[in-house]
Short mmCIF file of C-alpha atoms (C1' of nucleotides) in Angstrom, two decimals:
data_model
loop_
_atom_site.label_atom_id
_atom_site.label_comp_id
_atom_site.label_asym_id
_atom_site.label_seq_id
_atom_site.Cartn_x
_atom_site.Cartn_y
_atom_site.Cartn_z
CA MET A 266 3.80 -2.93 -19.04
CA ALA A 267 4.48 -3.45 -22.68
CA THR A 268 7.59 -5.36 -21.84
CA GLY A 269 7.87 -8.22 -24.25
CA ARG A 270 8.59 -10.52 -21.42
CA SER A 271 9.43 -14.11 -21.30
CA HIS A 272 10.55 -13.61 -17.72
CA ARG A 273 10.70 -16.89 -15.93
CA PRO A 274 9.45 -17.05 -12.32
CA ALA A 275 12.22 -14.66 -11.24
CA THR A 276 14.22 -17.29 -9.43
CA ARG A 277 15.07 -20.34 -11.46
CA GLY A 278 18.36 -22.04 -11.09
CA ARG A 279 20.66 -19.31 -9.84
CA GLY A 280 18.30 -16.71 -11.24
CA ILE A 281 18.29 -13.43 -9.39
CA PRO A 282 14.99 -11.80 -8.37
CA GLU A 283 14.07 -8.80 -10.48
CA ALA A 284 13.90 -6.52 -7.45
CA THR A 285 17.43 -7.49 -6.55
CA VAL A 286 18.72 -6.85 -10.07
CA ALA A 287 17.26 -3.36 -9.89
CA ARG A 288 19.25 -2.66 -6.75
CA LEU A 289 22.59 -4.08 -7.88
CA PRO A 290 23.51 -0.91 -9.81
CA LEU A 291 22.87 1.06 -6.64
CA TYR A 292 25.22 -1.11 -4.64
CA LEU A 293 27.74 -0.97 -7.43
CA ARG A 294 27.74 2.79 -7.41
CA ALA A 295 28.27 2.95 -3.66
CA LEU A 296 31.00 0.33 -3.85
CA THR A 297 32.78 2.16 -6.64
CA ALA A 298 32.85 5.29 -4.49
CA LEU A 299 34.35 3.26 -1.63
CA SER A 300 36.85 1.69 -3.99
CA GLU A 301 38.02 5.11 -5.13
CA ARG A 302 38.60 6.03 -1.53
CA SER A 303 40.60 2.82 -1.20
CA VAL A 304 38.32 1.44 1.48
CA PRO A 305 39.18 -2.28 1.68
CA THR A 306 36.06 -3.75 3.32
CA VAL A 307 32.58 -2.62 4.17
CA SER A 308 29.85 -4.02 6.41
CA SER A 309 26.32 -4.61 5.20
CA GLU A 310 25.17 -1.90 7.56
CA GLU A 311 27.51 0.74 6.15
CA LEU A 312 26.94 -0.18 2.54
CA ALA A 313 23.19 -0.31 3.04
CA ALA A 314 23.26 3.20 4.47
CA ALA A 315 25.28 4.44 1.50
CA ALA A 316 22.87 2.84 -0.95
CA GLY A 317 19.81 3.96 0.95
CA VAL A 318 18.40 0.53 1.68
CA ASN A 319 17.77 -1.79 4.60
CA SER A 320 20.80 -3.87 5.61
CA ALA A 321 18.87 -7.13 5.80
CA LYS A 322 17.66 -6.58 2.27
CA LEU A 323 21.18 -5.92 1.10
CA ARG A 324 22.47 -9.12 2.69
CA LYS A 325 19.68 -11.13 1.12
CA ASP A 326 20.40 -9.52 -2.23
CA PHE A 327 24.05 -10.47 -1.99
CA SER A 328 23.17 -13.98 -0.91
CA TYR A 329 21.65 -14.52 -4.35
CA LEU A 330 25.06 -13.85 -5.86
CA GLY A 331 26.83 -16.23 -3.51
CA SER A 332 28.53 -16.07 -0.13
CA TYR A 333 30.95 -13.26 -0.76
CA GLY A 334 31.13 -11.83 2.75
CA THR A 335 33.24 -12.67 5.77
CA ARG A 336 31.38 -12.93 9.05
CA GLY A 337 32.66 -10.57 11.64
CA VAL A 338 34.33 -8.43 8.98
CA GLY A 339 32.08 -7.55 6.09
CA TYR A 340 32.52 -7.56 2.33
CA ASP A 341 35.70 -7.06 0.33
CA VAL A 342 34.99 -3.96 -1.73
CA GLU A 343 37.06 -4.77 -4.83
CA TYR A 344 35.82 -8.32 -4.95
CA LEU A 345 32.18 -7.25 -4.71
CA VAL A 346 32.66 -4.61 -7.40
CA TYR A 347 33.92 -7.33 -9.68
CA GLN A 348 31.20 -9.83 -8.84
CA ILE A 349 28.35 -7.36 -9.29
CA SER A 350 29.85 -6.01 -12.50
CA ARG A 351 30.10 -9.50 -13.84
CA GLU A 352 26.56 -10.38 -12.79
CA LEU A 353 25.21 -7.26 -14.47
CA GLY A 354 27.18 -7.99 -17.61
CA LEU A 355 29.28 -4.86 -17.31
CA THR A 356 32.54 -6.68 -17.91
CA GLN A 357 31.66 -6.71 -21.56
CA ASP A 358 31.07 -3.88 -23.97
CA TRP A 359 27.52 -2.88 -24.85
CA PRO A 360 27.19 -0.77 -27.98
CA VAL A 361 24.17 1.55 -27.81
CA VAL A 362 22.40 3.69 -30.35
CA ILE A 363 20.50 6.82 -29.37
CA VAL A 364 17.64 7.76 -31.66
CA GLY A 365 16.30 11.29 -31.59
CA ILE A 366 18.94 13.93 -30.97
CA GLY A 367 16.86 16.77 -29.62
CA ASN A 368 17.49 18.36 -26.26
CA LEU A 369 17.05 15.09 -24.46
CA GLY A 370 19.01 12.98 -26.89
CA ALA A 371 21.92 15.41 -26.69
CA ALA A 372 21.74 15.32 -22.90
CA LEU A 373 21.89 11.55 -22.97
CA ALA A 374 24.79 11.55 -25.41
CA ASN A 375 26.71 13.86 -23.11
CA TYR A 376 25.87 11.86 -20.03
CA GLY A 377 29.11 10.64 -18.51
CA GLY A 378 27.63 7.61 -16.81
CA PHE A 379 27.24 6.09 -20.23
CA ALA A 380 30.79 5.39 -21.17
CA SER A 381 31.96 4.85 -17.62
CA ARG A 382 30.56 1.38 -17.27
CA GLY A 383 30.60 -0.81 -20.30
CA PHE A 384 28.24 1.22 -22.44
CA ARG A 385 29.54 2.71 -25.66
CA VAL A 386 27.54 5.04 -27.84
CA ALA A 387 27.83 3.46 -31.26
CA ALA A 388 25.82 6.12 -33.05
CA LEU A 389 23.45 9.05 -32.75
CA LEU A 390 20.51 8.96 -35.13
CA ASP A 391 17.93 11.54 -36.09
CA ALA A 392 15.25 11.85 -38.74
CA ASP A 393 16.16 15.46 -39.41
CA ALA A 394 18.54 15.44 -42.36
CA GLY A 395 19.62 18.95 -41.39
CA LEU A 396 21.20 17.59 -38.24
CA ALA A 397 23.29 15.03 -40.09
CA GLY A 398 26.99 15.56 -39.59
CA ARG A 399 26.58 17.89 -36.63
CA LEU A 400 28.81 16.87 -33.76
CA VAL A 401 27.12 16.03 -30.46
CA ALA A 402 29.29 14.87 -27.59
CA GLY A 403 32.05 14.36 -30.13
CA LEU A 404 29.99 12.08 -32.34
CA PRO A 405 28.44 12.97 -35.68
CA VAL A 406 24.68 12.74 -35.91
CA ARG A 407 23.67 10.32 -38.63
CA HIS A 408 20.46 9.97 -40.55
CA ILE A 409 17.86 7.49 -39.35
CA ASP A 410 18.07 5.61 -42.63
CA GLU A 411 21.46 4.33 -41.56
CA LEU A 412 19.85 2.63 -38.56
CA GLU A 413 19.74 -0.85 -40.02
CA SER A 414 23.32 -0.91 -41.25
CA ILE A 415 24.70 0.64 -38.06
CA VAL A 416 22.89 -1.84 -35.84
CA ALA A 417 24.08 -4.74 -37.95
CA ASP A 418 27.68 -3.57 -38.34
CA ASN A 419 28.16 -2.80 -34.65
CA GLN A 420 26.07 -5.67 -33.32
CA VAL A 421 24.02 -3.19 -31.32
CA SER A 422 21.58 -4.89 -28.97
CA ILE A 423 20.47 -1.87 -26.94
CA GLY A 424 18.58 1.12 -28.31
CA VAL A 425 17.63 4.34 -26.57
CA ILE A 426 14.60 6.20 -27.86
CA ALA A 427 14.51 9.94 -27.28
CA THR A 428 12.20 10.87 -30.14
CA PRO A 429 8.81 12.57 -29.93
CA ALA A 430 6.03 10.19 -28.91
CA GLY A 431 4.65 10.00 -32.43
CA ALA A 432 7.83 8.50 -33.86
CA ALA A 433 8.63 6.11 -31.04
CA GLN A 434 6.72 3.05 -32.21
CA GLU A 435 8.04 3.24 -35.74
CA VAL A 436 11.60 3.63 -34.49
CA THR A 437 11.04 0.71 -32.15
CA ASP A 438 9.83 -1.49 -34.97
CA ARG A 439 12.88 -0.66 -37.04
CA LEU A 440 15.25 -1.23 -34.14
CA VAL A 441 13.70 -4.59 -33.36
CA ALA A 442 13.69 -5.64 -36.98
CA ALA A 443 17.36 -4.74 -37.17
CA GLY A 444 18.16 -6.96 -34.21
CA VAL A 445 17.93 -4.78 -31.11
CA THR A 446 16.53 -6.75 -28.16
CA SER A 447 16.58 -4.16 -25.37
CA ILE A 448 15.02 -0.72 -25.51
CA LEU A 449 15.13 2.19 -23.14
CA ASN A 450 12.21 4.44 -23.96
CA PHE A 451 12.06 8.11 -23.01
CA ALA A 452 9.10 8.89 -25.23
CA PRO A 453 5.75 9.12 -23.44
CA THR A 454 4.13 6.21 -25.25
CA VAL A 455 3.39 2.59 -24.66
CA LEU A 456 5.57 0.58 -26.98
CA SER A 457 4.53 -2.80 -28.25
CA VAL A 458 7.31 -5.23 -28.97
CA PRO A 459 7.51 -8.94 -29.73
CA ASP A 460 8.36 -11.49 -27.06
CA GLY A 461 12.01 -11.62 -26.17
CA VAL A 462 12.49 -7.87 -26.41
CA ASP A 463 12.83 -5.98 -23.14
CA VAL A 464 11.52 -2.47 -22.78
CA ARG A 465 12.14 -0.13 -19.90
CA LYS A 466 10.57 3.27 -19.85
CA VAL A 467 11.54 6.54 -18.24
CA ASP A 468 8.69 8.97 -18.08
CA LEU A 469 9.10 12.38 -16.53
CA SER A 470 5.43 13.17 -16.73
CA ILE A 471 4.42 10.04 -14.84
CA GLU A 472 6.94 10.68 -12.10
CA LEU A 473 5.67 14.20 -11.63
CA GLN A 474 2.08 13.04 -11.46
CA ILE A 475 2.95 10.51 -8.79
CA LEU A 476 4.65 13.25 -6.80
CA ALA A 477 1.60 15.47 -7.25
CA PHE A 478 -0.61 12.73 -5.87
CA HIS A 479 1.41 12.45 -2.68
CA GLU A 480 1.78 16.19 -2.47
CA GLN A 481 -1.97 16.57 -2.59
CA ARG A 482 -2.38 13.89 0.04
CA LYS A 483 -0.02 15.73 2.35
CA ALA A 484 -1.87 18.99 1.84
CA GLY A 485 -5.20 17.28 2.44
CA GLU A 486 -3.96 16.04 5.79
CA ASP A 487 -2.89 19.40 7.10
CA ASP A 488 -5.85 21.55 6.23
CA ARG A 489 -8.78 19.18 6.22
CA GLN A 490 -10.78 21.09 3.65
CA GLU A 491 -10.66 18.85 0.63
CA PRO A 492 -13.79 19.23 -1.50
CA ASP A 493 -14.18 15.49 -1.11
CA GLY A 494 -17.04 13.59 -2.68
CA ASP A 495 -18.32 16.54 -4.63
CA VAL A 496 -20.18 15.59 -7.76
CA PRO A 497 -18.18 17.03 -10.65
CA ALA A 498 -19.48 19.06 -13.53
CA VAL A 499 -19.11 16.18 -15.93
CA MET A 500 -21.41 13.26 -15.34
CA PRO A 501 -21.58 9.84 -16.94
CA ALA A 502 -24.34 9.18 -19.43
CA MET B 130 15.34 4.03 -1.25
CA ALA B 131 16.09 7.30 0.38
CA THR B 132 12.50 8.31 0.14
CA GLY B 133 11.66 10.15 3.31
CA ARG B 134 8.61 8.10 3.68
CA SER B 135 5.89 8.09 6.19
CA HIS B 136 3.80 6.04 3.83
CA ARG B 137 0.99 4.31 5.63
CA PRO B 138 0.19 0.68 4.78
CA ALA B 139 -0.76 1.68 1.24
CA THR B 140 -4.48 1.20 1.75
CA ARG B 141 -5.94 3.09 4.67
CA GLY B 142 -9.36 4.64 4.49
CA ARG B 143 -9.92 5.23 0.81
CA GLY B 144 -6.19 5.18 0.29
CA ILE B 145 -5.04 4.02 -3.10
CA PRO B 146 -2.30 1.36 -3.41
CA GLU B 147 1.01 2.73 -4.55
CA ALA B 148 1.12 0.41 -7.55
CA THR B 149 -2.24 1.74 -8.68
CA VAL B 150 -1.16 5.35 -8.29
CA ALA B 151 1.81 4.63 -10.53
CA ARG B 152 -0.53 3.37 -13.25
CA LEU B 153 -3.10 6.15 -13.09
CA PRO B 154 -0.99 8.52 -15.25
CA LEU B 155 -0.81 5.76 -17.84
CA TYR B 156 -4.56 5.40 -17.95
CA LEU B 157 -4.95 9.14 -18.01
CA ARG B 158 -2.74 9.43 -21.06
CA ALA B 159 -4.66 6.76 -22.93
CA LEU B 160 -7.97 8.33 -21.94
CA THR B 161 -6.85 11.77 -23.04
CA ALA B 162 -6.01 10.37 -26.44
CA LEU B 163 -9.48 8.81 -26.65
CA SER B 164 -11.05 12.05 -25.52
CA GLU B 165 -9.30 13.95 -28.30
CA ARG B 166 -10.78 11.51 -30.77
CA SER B 167 -14.17 12.18 -29.18
CA VAL B 168 -14.64 8.56 -28.17
CA PRO B 169 -17.51 8.61 -25.65
CA THR B 170 -17.01 5.33 -23.79
CA VAL B 171 -14.39 2.64 -23.53
CA SER B 172 -14.36 -0.89 -22.14
CA SER B 173 -11.78 -2.08 -19.64
CA GLU B 174 -10.45 -4.43 -22.29
CA GLU B 175 -9.83 -1.68 -24.85
CA LEU B 176 -8.38 0.78 -22.38
CA ALA B 177 -6.15 -1.87 -20.86
CA ALA B 178 -4.76 -2.69 -24.27
CA ALA B 179 -4.07 0.98 -24.94
CA ALA B 180 -2.30 1.37 -21.61
CA GLY B 181 -0.43 -1.89 -21.95
CA VAL B 182 -1.84 -3.60 -18.88
CA ASN B 183 -4.08 -6.50 -17.95
CA SER B 184 -7.79 -5.67 -18.02
CA ALA B 185 -8.50 -7.24 -14.62
CA LYS B 186 -5.78 -5.10 -13.11
CA LEU B 187 -7.24 -2.00 -14.69
CA ARG B 188 -10.70 -2.74 -13.33
CA LYS B 189 -9.31 -3.35 -9.87
CA ASP B 190 -7.36 -0.11 -10.10
CA PHE B 191 -10.49 1.81 -11.02
CA SER B 192 -12.44 0.13 -8.24
CA TYR B 193 -10.22 1.94 -5.75
CA LEU B 194 -11.44 5.23 -7.16
CA GLY B 195 -15.07 4.20 -6.96
CA SER B 196 -17.64 2.55 -9.18
CA TYR B 197 -17.35 4.73 -12.22
CA GLY B 198 -18.17 2.18 -14.90
CA THR B 199 -21.42 0.94 -16.35
CA ARG B 200 -21.78 -2.80 -16.70
CA GLY B 201 -22.43 -3.91 -20.22
CA VAL B 202 -21.13 -0.59 -21.57
CA GLY B 203 -17.79 0.44 -20.10
CA TYR B 204 -16.41 3.68 -18.77
CA ASP B 205 -17.37 7.22 -19.74
CA VAL B 206 -14.14 8.70 -21.10
CA GLU B 207 -14.65 12.33 -20.06
CA TYR B 208 -15.83 11.39 -16.63
CA LEU B 209 -12.85 9.11 -16.02
CA VAL B 210 -10.43 11.75 -17.22
CA TYR B 211 -11.87 14.10 -14.68
CA GLN B 212 -11.87 11.60 -11.82
CA ILE B 213 -8.31 10.45 -12.39
CA SER B 214 -7.11 14.02 -12.81
CA ARG B 215 -8.74 14.96 -9.56
CA GLU B 216 -7.32 11.94 -7.76
CA LEU B 217 -3.83 12.72 -8.98
CA GLY B 218 -4.21 16.33 -7.97
CA LEU B 219 -3.93 17.61 -11.53
CA THR B 220 -6.93 19.87 -11.25
CA GLN B 221 -4.75 22.28 -9.37
CA ASP B 222 -1.63 24.10 -10.40
CA TRP B 223 1.77 22.79 -9.30
CA PRO B 224 4.62 25.25 -9.58
CA VAL B 225 7.94 23.51 -10.21
CA VAL B 226 11.52 24.69 -10.10
CA ILE B 227 14.20 23.04 -12.19
CA VAL B 228 17.70 23.23 -10.75
CA GLY B 229 20.67 22.67 -13.02
CA ILE B 230 20.16 23.97 -16.54
CA GLY B 231 22.66 21.89 -18.47
CA ASN B 232 21.72 19.69 -21.36
CA LEU B 233 19.27 17.72 -19.27
CA GLY B 234 17.77 20.67 -17.46
CA ALA B 235 17.16 22.42 -20.77
CA ALA B 236 15.56 19.28 -22.14
CA LEU B 237 13.24 19.11 -19.16
CA ALA B 238 12.36 22.78 -19.45
CA ASN B 239 11.43 22.26 -23.07
CA TYR B 240 9.45 19.13 -22.38
CA GLY B 241 5.87 19.73 -23.45
CA GLY B 242 4.34 17.26 -21.04
CA PHE B 243 5.20 19.65 -18.27
CA ALA B 244 2.81 22.45 -18.87
CA SER B 245 0.12 20.25 -20.36
CA ARG B 246 -1.11 18.83 -17.09
CA GLY B 247 -1.11 21.13 -14.14
CA PHE B 248 2.62 21.61 -13.88
CA ARG B 249 4.04 25.06 -14.36
CA VAL B 250 7.73 25.82 -14.47
CA ALA B 251 8.11 28.60 -11.92
CA ALA B 252 11.83 29.07 -12.46
CA LEU B 253 15.03 27.67 -13.90
CA LEU B 254 18.00 27.82 -11.57
CA ASP B 255 21.69 27.27 -12.11
CA ALA B 256 24.86 27.84 -10.13
CA ASP B 257 26.68 29.20 -13.17
CA ALA B 258 26.36 32.98 -12.99
CA GLY B 259 27.28 33.12 -16.66
CA LEU B 260 24.02 31.42 -17.55
CA ALA B 261 21.90 33.92 -15.66
CA GLY B 262 19.49 35.77 -17.90
CA ARG B 263 19.87 33.34 -20.78
CA LEU B 264 16.46 32.28 -22.10
CA VAL B 265 15.66 28.56 -22.04
CA ALA B 266 12.24 27.46 -23.21
CA GLY B 267 11.19 31.07 -22.99
CA LEU B 268 12.21 31.45 -19.35
CA PRO B 269 15.25 33.29 -18.04
CA VAL B 270 17.77 31.22 -16.10
CA ARG B 271 18.22 32.62 -12.63
CA HIS B 272 21.02 32.22 -10.15
CA ILE B 273 20.80 29.52 -7.52
CA ASP B 274 20.96 32.13 -4.77
CA GLU B 275 17.44 33.16 -5.67
CA LEU B 276 16.23 29.68 -4.80
CA GLU B 277 14.87 30.50 -1.37
CA SER B 278 12.95 33.58 -2.40
CA ILE B 279 11.54 31.97 -5.53
CA VAL B 280 10.32 28.91 -3.66
CA ALA B 281 8.73 31.05 -1.00
CA ASP B 282 7.15 33.59 -3.35
CA ASN B 283 5.68 30.99 -5.68
CA GLN B 284 4.80 28.44 -3.02
CA VAL B 285 6.78 25.85 -4.91
CA SER B 286 6.38 22.38 -3.44
CA ILE B 287 8.03 20.34 -6.19
CA GLY B 288 11.67 20.58 -7.19
CA VAL B 289 13.46 18.89 -10.09
CA ILE B 290 17.17 18.26 -9.71
CA ALA B 291 19.19 18.06 -12.91
CA THR B 292 22.55 19.04 -11.49
CA PRO B 293 25.76 17.00 -11.43
CA ALA B 294 25.80 14.35 -8.72
CA GLY B 295 28.14 16.34 -6.55
CA ALA B 296 25.76 19.24 -6.16
CA ALA B 297 22.56 17.27 -5.72
CA GLN B 298 22.56 16.83 -1.95
CA GLU B 299 23.30 20.45 -1.25
CA VAL B 300 20.59 21.61 -3.63
CA THR B 301 18.22 19.15 -2.00
CA ASP B 302 18.97 20.52 1.44
CA ARG B 303 18.31 24.05 0.28
CA LEU B 304 15.10 23.10 -1.48
CA VAL B 305 13.82 21.24 1.57
CA ALA B 306 14.81 24.07 3.90
CA ALA B 307 12.94 26.48 1.65
CA GLY B 308 9.78 24.42 1.86
CA VAL B 309 9.86 21.96 -1.03
CA THR B 310 8.35 18.60 -0.05
CA SER B 311 8.62 16.61 -3.28
CA ILE B 312 11.76 16.08 -5.29
CA LEU B 313 12.36 14.48 -8.65
CA ASN B 314 16.03 13.58 -8.83
CA PHE B 315 17.88 13.03 -12.10
CA ALA B 316 21.33 13.11 -10.51
CA PRO B 317 22.92 9.70 -9.97
CA THR B 318 23.09 9.95 -6.18
CA VAL B 319 21.16 8.76 -3.19
CA LEU B 320 19.53 11.77 -1.59
CA SER B 321 18.81 11.89 2.09
CA VAL B 322 15.81 13.91 3.12
CA PRO B 323 13.82 14.32 6.31
CA ASP B 324 10.56 12.49 6.88
CA GLY B 325 7.64 13.94 5.05
CA VAL B 326 9.63 14.70 1.92
CA ASP B 327 9.09 12.45 -1.08
CA VAL B 328 11.90 11.67 -3.46
CA ARG B 329 11.58 9.93 -6.78
CA LYS B 330 14.62 9.23 -8.87
CA VAL B 331 15.18 8.78 -12.55
CA ASP B 332 18.48 7.16 -13.31
CA LEU B 333 19.57 6.42 -16.85
CA SER B 334 22.58 4.46 -15.78
CA ILE B 335 20.59 2.10 -13.60
CA GLU B 336 18.06 1.44 -16.32
CA LEU B 337 20.81 0.60 -18.78
CA GLN B 338 22.47 -1.76 -16.35
CA ILE B 339 19.20 -3.59 -15.78
CA LEU B 340 18.83 -3.96 -19.52
CA ALA B 341 22.40 -5.20 -19.78
CA PHE B 342 21.68 -7.85 -17.18
CA HIS B 343 18.75 -9.24 -19.14
CA GLU B 344 20.63 -8.90 -22.38
CA GLN B 345 23.45 -10.98 -20.99
CA ARG B 346 20.97 -13.55 -19.72
CA LYS B 347 19.46 -13.84 -23.20
CA ALA B 348 22.87 -14.24 -24.79
CA GLY B 349 23.88 -16.83 -22.21
CA GLU B 350 20.86 -18.93 -23.13
CA ASP B 351 21.60 -19.08 -26.81
CA ASP B 352 25.25 -19.91 -26.83
CA ARG B 353 25.95 -21.76 -23.62
CA GLN B 354 29.53 -20.67 -23.33
CA GLU B 355 29.45 -18.36 -20.34
CA PRO B 356 32.73 -18.42 -18.42
CA ASP B 357 30.59 -19.36 -15.44
CA GLY B 358 32.07 -20.10 -12.05
CA ASP B 359 35.51 -18.96 -13.04
CA VAL B 360 37.56 -17.61 -10.18
CA PRO B 361 38.27 -13.96 -10.95
CA ALA B 362 41.62 -12.24 -10.83
CA VAL B 363 40.67 -10.35 -7.72
CA MET B 364 40.23 -12.47 -4.62
CA PRO B 365 39.01 -11.61 -1.16
CA ALA B 366 41.58 -11.26 1.59
"C1'" DA C 90 43.35 -23.15 22.69
"C1'" DT C 91 39.42 -20.98 24.35
"C1'" DG C 92 36.08 -17.40 24.88
"C1'" DT C 93 34.06 -13.23 23.32
"C1'" DC C 94 32.39 -10.28 20.01
"C1'" DT C 95 31.09 -8.86 15.47
"C1'" DT C 96 28.71 -9.62 11.29
"C1'" DT C 97 26.97 -12.59 7.84
"C1'" DG C 98 23.50 -15.68 5.79
"C1'" DT C 99 18.90 -17.33 6.00
"C1'" DG C 100 14.44 -19.51 7.87
"C1'" DA C 101 10.00 -17.93 8.62
"C1'" DA C 102 6.15 -14.84 8.72
"C1'" DC C 103 3.74 -11.27 6.73
"C1'" DG C 104 1.85 -8.04 3.38
"C1'" DC C 105 1.29 -6.26 -1.18
"C1'" DG C 106 0.30 -6.96 -5.98
"C1'" DT C 107 -1.52 -9.83 -9.65
"C1'" DG C 108 -4.61 -12.55 -12.24
"C1'" DC C 109 -8.35 -15.88 -12.53
"C1'" DA C 110 -12.94 -16.63 -12.72
"C1'" DC C 111 -17.52 -15.58 -11.68
"C1'" DA C 112 -21.60 -13.38 -9.85
"C1'" DA C 113 -24.08 -9.14 -10.19
"C1'" DA C 114 -25.65 -5.29 -12.87
"C1'" DG C 115 -27.44 -3.18 -16.43
"C1'" DA C 116 -28.23 -2.51 -21.52
"C1'" DT C 117 -30.67 -4.11 -25.44
"C1'" DG C 118 -34.04 -6.52 -28.27
"C1'" DG C 119 -38.24 -8.88 -28.86
"C1'" DC D 42 -41.97 -7.50 -19.17
"C1'" DC D 43 -38.76 -11.03 -19.92
"C1'" DA D 44 -34.66 -13.13 -21.88
"C1'" DT D 45 -30.18 -12.62 -23.44
"C1'" DC D 46 -25.84 -10.68 -23.76
"C1'" DT D 47 -22.08 -7.72 -22.45
"C1'" DT D 48 -19.04 -5.89 -19.16
"C1'" DT D 49 -18.09 -4.45 -14.60
"C1'" DG D 50 -16.62 -5.22 -9.80
"C1'" DT D 51 -14.53 -8.39 -6.65
"C1'" DG D 52 -13.57 -12.75 -3.77
"C1'" DC D 53 -9.91 -15.72 -3.71
"C1'" DA D 54 -5.56 -17.85 -4.23
"C1'" DC D 55 -0.91 -17.50 -5.28
"C1'" DG D 56 3.72 -15.71 -5.57
"C1'" DC D 57 7.13 -12.14 -4.98
"C1'" DG D 58 9.40 -8.99 -1.92
"C1'" DT D 59 10.43 -7.32 2.61
"C1'" DT D 60 11.63 -7.56 7.27
"C1'" DC D 61 12.61 -9.71 11.61
"C1'" DA D 62 15.33 -12.31 14.34
"C1'" DC D 63 18.71 -15.65 15.18
"C1'" DA D 64 22.02 -19.34 14.57
"C1'" DA D 65 26.40 -20.12 12.44
"C1'" DA D 66 30.83 -18.50 11.17
"C1'" DG D 67 34.82 -16.45 11.70
"C1'" DA D 68 38.03 -12.65 13.63
"C1'" DC D 69 40.51 -11.27 17.49
"C1'" DA D 70 42.27 -11.00 22.17
"C1'" DT D 71 43.97 -13.29 26.04
#
DNA sequence: ATGTCTTTGTGAACGCGTGCACAAAGATGG
DNA sequence: CCATCTTTGTGCACGCGTTCACAAAGACAT
């Protein structure tokens, strides 16, 4: 991965394993649903089922946060919601810029899950001057040249890239230079960033190809007629 | 994860480790770019750099596919493209239905990476009858009630869910009942599916929260003034 | 107060994934 | 034909993540 990592050995001090961090949002979502239904407590078994994970894993995950459960009873829903939110940093406000307001960028801007939990869209940016001023999700699209000032003025530390692949690296460089230290990349490219900058990527094409692999494997099991081992038309020199 | 897995121990027979499968599309993309520049061969070091991975890892990954390299020279680009494509099942055609043609669904329909590699959008479906007939990415939106017949007629095995969270499980059930065995889920919900059905999820909100966690960690290192250990307002019973 | 029953928290074992480091393989030049 | 040099393929060790299984903790009833 092109993640500019300086990730320490995952667990240092009260550091939380990366795999656990990735599941916390899942638990949080399930807990929020319970909270809205005014459910006071929940057992690891129930919550694990709601989040789609193993209950032992869930208990171990929570044990990294501290001993927040009550034996014989379960976990206090409201208390856990707070603790996980705090651990994830969702008790503070994270201004975000979205770069590239095409179909995808507009979809992201309209995505409700954004504002719901600590994330605030500070600005929508696009290289197309014709788009400037157009309202998307209630926000005006602004020209990419305003990137540096917007990032500085709003203390933006998270950038979302929804540009074509060709523009992604340049946008990344500008974001990083302006002070952004976390990037969520939707463009199908490997981004290179300096140490200390985190990159996560979301890649539709890769996901589909992984599904196709398994799909093919399933098909190959049923009707055992895979043209296996055949020498292809193209041969190495 | 709610993946209806029956995944064997990752490596059985000439089975390829899951982690390797997830990287193959990355290699394929880098190789395709090289192929378009008519580069005949590439070393593991160069290709690894282009894909953003460690070269030893790349070589080990390729070793699961077979011995396709030439020592002292590297890998034949065209040959590797073919082998990886075949392994991923991209040499055949995968019809896909996209359910939920809102902002996101439209973005997915317009995504070029779809058609480029073996994936063909068989139909766009939406529950809103008002959308029916509207052209998106050159395809007419069709009503969700046509789901079953479309899946059957086109032998669709892959479904993409871009609906609101509330509709995702019902759509999933219908897709699975109609014969779909792989699902790519963009809705922020845990899907439950029977064994034998693969689910992969793409969740913007989760990715952002993971970034926020690391961002907070970075900030907490610089200025050591985290309100750590403070007893929150909400307490357990 | 005591016993029973539920559920957490975690020690321990295991398996997968990663990266080092090197031997084997083959190309290339003399 | 031999020596040298490059690059692959992989044995090995290590660490993270997962899961099992159980002891400890506490609720609850009697």
